[in-house]
Tab-separated table of C-alpha atoms in Angstrom:
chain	number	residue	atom	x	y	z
A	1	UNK	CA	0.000	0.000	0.000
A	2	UNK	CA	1.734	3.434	-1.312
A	3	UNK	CA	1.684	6.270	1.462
A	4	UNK	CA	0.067	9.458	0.907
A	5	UNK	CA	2.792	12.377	1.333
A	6	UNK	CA	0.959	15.734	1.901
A	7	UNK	CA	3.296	17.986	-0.090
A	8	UNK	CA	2.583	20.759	1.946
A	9	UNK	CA	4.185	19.400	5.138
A	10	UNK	CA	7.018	18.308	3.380
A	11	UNK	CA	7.467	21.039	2.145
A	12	UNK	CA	7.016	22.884	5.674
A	13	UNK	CA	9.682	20.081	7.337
A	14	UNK	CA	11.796	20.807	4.618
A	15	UNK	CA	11.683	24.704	5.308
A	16	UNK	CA	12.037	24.422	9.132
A	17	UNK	CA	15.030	21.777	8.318
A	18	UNK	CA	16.920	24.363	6.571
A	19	UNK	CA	16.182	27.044	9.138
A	20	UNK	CA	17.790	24.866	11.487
A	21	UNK	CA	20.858	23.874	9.623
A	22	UNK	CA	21.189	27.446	8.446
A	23	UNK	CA	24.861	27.888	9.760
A	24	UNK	CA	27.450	25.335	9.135
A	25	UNK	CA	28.149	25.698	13.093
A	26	UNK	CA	24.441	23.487	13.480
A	27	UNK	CA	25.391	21.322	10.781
A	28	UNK	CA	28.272	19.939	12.523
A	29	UNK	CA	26.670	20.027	16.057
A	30	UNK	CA	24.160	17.639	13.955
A	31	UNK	CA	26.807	15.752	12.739
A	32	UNK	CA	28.640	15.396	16.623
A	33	UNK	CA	25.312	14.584	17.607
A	34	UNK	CA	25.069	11.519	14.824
A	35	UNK	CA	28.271	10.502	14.864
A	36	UNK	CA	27.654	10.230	19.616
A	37	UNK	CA	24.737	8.584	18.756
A	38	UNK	CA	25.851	5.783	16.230
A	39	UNK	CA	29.250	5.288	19.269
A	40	UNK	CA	26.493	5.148	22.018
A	41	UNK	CA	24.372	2.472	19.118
A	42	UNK	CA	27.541	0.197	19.029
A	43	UNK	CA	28.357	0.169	22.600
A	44	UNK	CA	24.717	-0.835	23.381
A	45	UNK	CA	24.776	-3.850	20.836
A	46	UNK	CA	28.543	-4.808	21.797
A	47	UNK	CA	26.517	-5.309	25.628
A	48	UNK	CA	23.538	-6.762	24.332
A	49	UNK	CA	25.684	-9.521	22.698
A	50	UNK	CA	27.677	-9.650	25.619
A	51	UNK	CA	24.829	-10.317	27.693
A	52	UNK	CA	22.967	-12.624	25.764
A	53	UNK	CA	26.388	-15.072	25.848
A	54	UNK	CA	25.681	-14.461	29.506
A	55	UNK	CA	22.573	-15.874	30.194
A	56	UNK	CA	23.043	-18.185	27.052
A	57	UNK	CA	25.794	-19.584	29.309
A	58	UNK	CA	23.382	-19.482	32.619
A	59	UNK	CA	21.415	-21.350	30.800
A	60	UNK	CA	23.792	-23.868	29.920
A	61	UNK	CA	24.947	-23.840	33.705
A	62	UNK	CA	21.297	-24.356	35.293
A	63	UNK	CA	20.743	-27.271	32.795
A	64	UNK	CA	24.060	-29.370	33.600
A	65	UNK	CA	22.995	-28.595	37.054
A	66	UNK	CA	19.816	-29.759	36.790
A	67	UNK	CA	20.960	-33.166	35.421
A	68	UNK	CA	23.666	-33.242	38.475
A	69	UNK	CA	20.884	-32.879	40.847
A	70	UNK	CA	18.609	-35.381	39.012
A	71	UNK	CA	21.639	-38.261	38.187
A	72	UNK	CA	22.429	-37.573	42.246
A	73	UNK	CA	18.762	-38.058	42.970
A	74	UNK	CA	18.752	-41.532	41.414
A	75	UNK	CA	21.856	-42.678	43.209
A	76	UNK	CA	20.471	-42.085	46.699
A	77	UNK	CA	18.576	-44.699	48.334
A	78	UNK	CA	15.266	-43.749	49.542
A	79	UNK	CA	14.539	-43.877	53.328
A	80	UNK	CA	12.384	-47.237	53.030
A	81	UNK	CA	15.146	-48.593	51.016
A	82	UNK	CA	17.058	-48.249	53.663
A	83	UNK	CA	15.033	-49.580	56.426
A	84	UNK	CA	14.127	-52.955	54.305
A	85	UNK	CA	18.297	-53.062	54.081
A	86	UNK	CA	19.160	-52.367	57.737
A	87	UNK	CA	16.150	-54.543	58.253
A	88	UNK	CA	18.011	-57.279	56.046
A	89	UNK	CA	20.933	-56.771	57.552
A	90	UNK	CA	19.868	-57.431	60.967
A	91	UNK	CA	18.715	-60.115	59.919
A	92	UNK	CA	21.588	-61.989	59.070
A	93	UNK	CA	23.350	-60.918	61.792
A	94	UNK	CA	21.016	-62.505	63.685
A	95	UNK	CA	20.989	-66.278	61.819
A	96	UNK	CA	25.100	-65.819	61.862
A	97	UNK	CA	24.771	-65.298	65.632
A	98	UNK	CA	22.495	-68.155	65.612
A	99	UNK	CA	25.172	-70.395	63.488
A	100	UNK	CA	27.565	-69.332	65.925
A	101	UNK	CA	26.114	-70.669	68.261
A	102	UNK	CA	24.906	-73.586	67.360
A	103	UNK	CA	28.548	-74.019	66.312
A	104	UNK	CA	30.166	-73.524	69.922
């Protein structure tokens, strides 16, 4: 879809542009000002990529210890594993103190 100018403001942005850059003293404030600008543009997309490896590498970091945590989880025996193996345990410690004495 083509824009509609309205010549007559352009034409009245146009003027007012001129009146502004009338002396070549505002032209190169303009041109300070552009050339601050695009520095200040750079720096702020050298720290946005910056940043993003940051918390790409958070990322990274919270996953691996995510799997740590979960792989950790796995190894450790429950609490009612334990029981049923001190439970077991006790057990046999019980029939060899029987065999030992039975064997005396």
């Amino acid at each position: 879809m083509a824009r509609k100018i309205d010549v007559q403001k352009l034409i009245s942005y146009s003027d007012d542009l001129v009146q502004f850059l009338k002396t070549e003293k505002d032209i190169n404030s303009l041109n300070h000002c552009i050339e601050r600008s695009d520095g200040i543009r750079s720096r702020c997309r050298s720290d946005h990529a910056a940043l993003q490896t940051s918390v790409q590498g958070y990322h990274k970091n919270i996953e691996m210890c995510k799997e740590k945590s979960q792989v950790a989880e796995a190894e450790v025996a429950s609490d009612a594993e334990i029981h049923m193996l001190q439970k077991e345990l006790d057990d046999e410690i019980q029939r060899e103190a029987l065999l030992v004495k039975d064997l005396r």
